[in-house]
PDB file of C-alpha atoms in Angstrom:
ATOM      1  CA  MET A  28       3.733  -1.881 -22.148  1.00 63.00           C
ATOM      2  CA  ASN A  29       1.913   0.522 -24.142  1.00 80.00           C
ATOM      3  CA  VAL A  30       1.557   4.256 -23.593  1.00 85.00           C
ATOM      4  CA  TRP A  31      -1.729   3.701 -21.563  1.00 82.00           C
ATOM      5  CA  ASP A  32       0.115   1.770 -19.128  1.00 79.00           C
ATOM      6  CA  ALA A  33       2.975   4.145 -18.886  1.00 80.00           C
ATOM      7  CA  VAL A  34       0.696   7.172 -18.391  1.00 84.00           C
ATOM      8  CA  VAL A  35      -1.505   5.396 -15.823  1.00 82.00           C
ATOM      9  CA  SER A  36       2.081   3.820 -14.027  1.00 76.00           C
ATOM     10  CA  PHE A  37       3.030   7.605 -13.890  1.00 79.00           C
ATOM     11  CA  PHE A  38      -0.075   9.009 -12.137  1.00 80.00           C
ATOM     12  CA  ILE A  39      -0.090   5.683  -9.996  1.00 78.00           C
ATOM     13  CA  GLY A  40       3.382   6.417  -8.945  1.00 74.00           C
ATOM     14  CA  ALA A  41       2.634  10.070  -8.214  1.00 76.00           C
ATOM     15  CA  LEU A  42      -0.378   9.214  -6.026  1.00 76.00           C
ATOM     16  CA  SER A  43       1.712   6.753  -4.390  1.00 72.00           C
ATOM     17  CA  GLY A  44       4.315   9.190  -3.601  1.00 66.00           C
ATOM     18  CA  MET A  45       1.488  11.655  -2.170  1.00 67.00           C
ATOM     19  CA  GLY A  46       0.697   8.752   0.315  1.00 66.00           C
ATOM     20  CA  ILE A  47      -1.948   7.607  -1.366  1.00 70.00           C
ATOM     21  CA  GLY A  48      -2.142   3.626  -1.666  1.00 69.00           C
ATOM     22  CA  GLY A  49      -0.567   3.368  -5.233  1.00 67.00           C
ATOM     23  CA  GLY A  50      -0.186  -0.416  -4.999  1.00 71.00           C
ATOM     24  CA  THR A  51      -4.037  -0.965  -4.405  1.00 75.00           C
ATOM     25  CA  LEU A  52      -4.508   1.487  -7.397  1.00 80.00           C
ATOM     26  CA  LEU A  53      -1.996  -0.822  -9.540  1.00 79.00           C
ATOM     27  CA  VAL A  54      -3.995  -3.979  -8.475  1.00 81.00           C
ATOM     28  CA  ILE A  55      -7.249  -2.753  -9.466  1.00 81.00           C
ATOM     29  CA  PHE A  56      -5.785  -1.310 -12.826  1.00 82.00           C
ATOM     30  CA  PHE A  57      -4.239  -4.558 -13.657  1.00 84.00           C
ATOM     31  CA  THR A  58      -6.765  -6.901 -12.676  1.00 83.00           C
ATOM     32  CA  LEU A  59      -9.868  -5.023 -14.111  1.00 84.00           C
ATOM     33  CA  VAL A  60      -8.630  -3.285 -16.988  1.00 84.00           C
ATOM     34  CA  ARG A  61      -5.676  -5.372 -17.982  1.00 85.00           C
ATOM     35  CA  ASP A  62      -7.011  -8.341 -17.218  1.00 86.00           C
ATOM     36  CA  VAL A  63      -3.673  -9.566 -15.795  1.00 84.00           C
ATOM     37  CA  PRO A  64      -3.910 -12.743 -13.658  1.00 85.00           C
ATOM     38  CA  GLN A  65      -4.070 -11.749  -9.792  1.00 77.00           C
ATOM     39  CA  LEU A  66      -0.732 -13.599  -8.798  1.00 77.00           C
ATOM     40  CA  ALA A  67       1.397 -11.757 -11.666  1.00 82.00           C
ATOM     41  CA  THR A  68      -0.647  -8.478 -10.440  1.00 81.00           C
ATOM     42  CA  GLN A  69       0.752  -9.228  -6.815  1.00 77.00           C
ATOM     43  CA  GLY A  70       4.244  -9.856  -7.893  1.00 78.00           C
ATOM     44  CA  THR A  71       4.315  -6.760  -9.969  1.00 79.00           C
ATOM     45  CA  ASN A  72       2.878  -4.785  -7.189  1.00 78.00           C
ATOM     46  CA  LEU A  73       5.453  -5.923  -4.864  1.00 77.00           C
ATOM     47  CA  LEU A  74       8.328  -4.771  -7.400  1.00 77.00           C
ATOM     48  CA  PHE A  75       6.392  -1.307  -7.877  1.00 76.00           C
ATOM     49  CA  PHE A  76       6.474  -1.124  -3.944  1.00 75.00           C
ATOM     50  CA  LEU A  77      10.137  -1.875  -3.881  1.00 75.00           C
ATOM     51  CA  PHE A  78      10.912   0.794  -6.188  1.00 75.00           C
ATOM     52  CA  SER A  79       8.679   3.375  -4.799  1.00 72.00           C
ATOM     53  CA  ALA A  80       9.891   2.534  -1.220  1.00 74.00           C
ATOM     54  CA  GLY A  81      13.512   2.633  -2.491  1.00 74.00           C
ATOM     55  CA  ALA A  82      12.970   6.418  -4.250  1.00 75.00           C
ATOM     56  CA  ALA A  83      11.444   7.600  -1.000  1.00 74.00           C
ATOM     57  CA  LEU A  84      14.031   6.243   1.354  1.00 74.00           C
ATOM     58  CA  PRO A  85      16.649   8.867   0.934  1.00 79.00           C
ATOM     59  CA  VAL A  86      14.262  11.602   1.307  1.00 78.00           C
ATOM     60  CA  HIS A  87      12.915   9.981   4.864  1.00 76.00           C
ATOM     61  CA  LEU A  88      16.485   9.324   5.778  1.00 77.00           C
ATOM     62  CA  ARG A  89      17.555  12.982   5.327  1.00 80.00           C
ATOM     63  CA  ARG A  90      14.713  14.476   7.023  1.00 80.00           C
ATOM     64  CA  ARG A  91      15.264  11.710   9.534  1.00 75.00           C
ATOM     65  CA  LYS A  92      11.816  10.871  10.104  1.00 72.00           C
ATOM     66  CA  LEU A  93      12.398   7.178  10.242  1.00 75.00           C
ATOM     67  CA  PRO A  94      11.324   5.168  13.554  1.00 82.00           C
ATOM     68  CA  LEU A  95      14.208   2.693  13.272  1.00 80.00           C
ATOM     69  CA  ARG A  96      12.682   0.380  15.976  1.00 86.00           C
ATOM     70  CA  GLN A  97       9.308   0.350  14.588  1.00 86.00           C
ATOM     71  CA  ILE A  98      10.970  -0.452  10.923  1.00 81.00           C
ATOM     72  CA  ALA A  99      12.701  -3.161  12.432  1.00 85.00           C
ATOM     73  CA  LEU A 100       9.999  -4.705  14.178  1.00 90.00           C
ATOM     74  CA  ALA A 101       7.535  -4.427  10.883  1.00 85.00           C
ATOM     75  CA  ALA A 102      10.597  -5.883   8.784  1.00 82.00           C
ATOM     76  CA  ALA A 103      10.918  -8.742  11.376  1.00 89.00           C
ATOM     77  CA  ALA A 104       7.064  -9.504  10.950  1.00 90.00           C
ATOM     78  CA  ALA A 105       7.064  -9.015   7.099  1.00 83.00           C
ATOM     79  CA  VAL A 106       9.603 -11.225   5.977  1.00 84.00           C
ATOM     80  CA  PRO A 107       8.157 -14.632   7.440  1.00 89.00           C
ATOM     81  CA  ALA A 108       4.669 -13.324   6.500  1.00 86.00           C
ATOM     82  CA  SER A 109       5.905 -12.826   3.056  1.00 81.00           C
ATOM     83  CA  PHE A 110       7.102 -16.290   2.678  1.00 85.00           C
ATOM     84  CA  LEU A 111       4.083 -17.721   4.327  1.00 87.00           C
ATOM     85  CA  GLY A 112       2.052 -15.768   1.707  1.00 81.00           C
ATOM     86  CA  TRP A 113       4.192 -16.787  -1.213  1.00 80.00           C
ATOM     87  CA  PHE A 114       3.802 -20.409   0.008  1.00 85.00           C
ATOM     88  CA  LEU A 115      -0.370 -20.252   0.328  1.00 84.00           C
ATOM     89  CA  THR A 116      -0.281 -18.675  -3.116  1.00 80.00           C
ATOM     90  CA  GLY A 117       1.170 -21.730  -4.541  1.00 83.00           C
ATOM     91  CA  ILE A 118      -1.532 -23.898  -2.895  1.00 91.00           C
ATOM     92  CA  LEU A 119      -4.504 -21.808  -2.795  1.00 89.00           C
ATOM     93  CA  PRO A 120      -6.891 -21.187  -5.749  1.00 89.00           C
ATOM     94  CA  ALA A 121      -6.430 -18.120  -7.666  1.00 81.00           C
ATOM     95  CA  GLY A 122     -10.325 -17.131  -6.792  1.00 85.00           C
ATOM     96  CA  THR A 123      -9.418 -17.576  -3.046  1.00 89.00           C
ATOM     97  CA  VAL A 124      -6.198 -15.615  -3.268  1.00 83.00           C
ATOM     98  CA  ARG A 125      -8.223 -12.915  -5.004  1.00 81.00           C
ATOM     99  CA  THR A 126     -10.679 -12.869  -2.261  1.00 89.00           C
ATOM    100  CA  LEU A 127      -8.437 -12.857   0.558  1.00 88.00           C
ATOM    101  CA  LEU A 128      -6.708  -9.821  -1.034  1.00 81.00           C
ATOM    102  CA  ALA A 129      -9.659  -8.210  -1.343  1.00 84.00           C
ATOM    103  CA  VAL A 130     -10.802  -8.598   2.467  1.00 90.00           C
ATOM    104  CA  LEU A 131      -7.334  -7.431   3.577  1.00 86.00           C
ATOM    105  CA  LEU A 132      -7.392  -4.437   1.310  1.00 81.00           C
ATOM    106  CA  LEU A 133     -11.046  -3.581   2.707  1.00 88.00           C
ATOM    107  CA  LEU A 134      -9.896  -4.230   6.374  1.00 91.00           C
ATOM    108  CA  SER A 135      -6.737  -2.029   5.798  1.00 84.00           C
ATOM    109  CA  GLY A 136      -9.004   1.042   3.965  1.00 83.00           C
ATOM    110  CA  GLY A 137     -11.646   0.613   6.838  1.00 89.00           C
ATOM    111  CA  GLY A 138      -8.991   0.836   9.490  1.00 89.00           C
ATOM    112  CA  THR A 139      -7.455   3.994   7.504  1.00 85.00           C
ATOM    113  CA  LEU A 140     -10.938   5.672   7.547  1.00 88.00           C
ATOM    114  CA  CYS A 141     -11.453   4.786  11.239  1.00 91.00           C
ATOM    115  CA  ARG A 142      -8.049   6.207  12.134  1.00 89.00           C
ATOM    116  CA  GLY A 143      -8.696   9.314  10.151  1.00 88.00           C
ATOM    117  CA  ALA A 144     -12.141   9.845  11.577  1.00 90.00           C
ATOM    118  CA  LEU A 145     -10.750   9.256  15.174  1.00 91.00           C
ATOM    119  CA  SER A 146      -7.954  11.854  14.542  1.00 89.00           C
ATOM    120  CA  LEU A 147     -10.262  14.482  13.282  1.00 89.00           C
ATOM    121  CA  LEU A 148     -12.582  13.958  16.125  1.00 90.00           C
ATOM    122  CA  GLN A 149      -9.760  14.555  18.607  1.00 90.00           C
ATOM    123  CA  LYS A 150      -8.489  17.659  16.777  1.00 88.00           C
ATOM    124  CA  LYS A 151     -12.029  18.933  17.085  1.00 86.00           C
ATOM    125  CA  ARG A 152     -12.216  18.292  20.790  1.00 86.00           C
ATOM    126  CA  LYS A 153      -8.797  19.810  21.502  1.00 84.00           C
ATOM    127  CA  LYS A 154     -10.134  22.954  19.550  1.00 82.00           C
ATOM    128  CA  GLN A 155     -13.319  23.434  21.428  1.00 83.00           C
ATOM    129  CA  LYS A 156     -11.162  22.895  24.753  1.00 81.00           C
ATOM    130  CA  ASN A 157      -9.149  25.650  23.901  1.00 79.00           C
ATOM    131  CA  LYS A 158     -11.728  27.960  23.278  1.00 69.00           C
TER     132      LYS A 158
END
């Protein structure tokens, strides 16, 4: 790791801590700028997520803003899905894995944009009703 990698990782970590998709930024940086293979990038991204989530966990526990039922359901779905993904990356060509990840990120980003737009519309309607 050079100084450039450390600086970029610091800023991506800071953005991730603010709720911006730091993992996505890390994947883009590794694949497009550093030319790291896709599977190595995804593995590094998972480690990055584990450490950033682990660092945020005590804060959320202290503020008691964790919906434990939803966390349990997400974990119950994520564990088998992770193993399935790991298995598929071993048998699919790297280009296919890259394309699937890109589609997943686009769908995720589109869903986030739609939810944000819907939330803004609901706030606007609520504000107009209160006038």
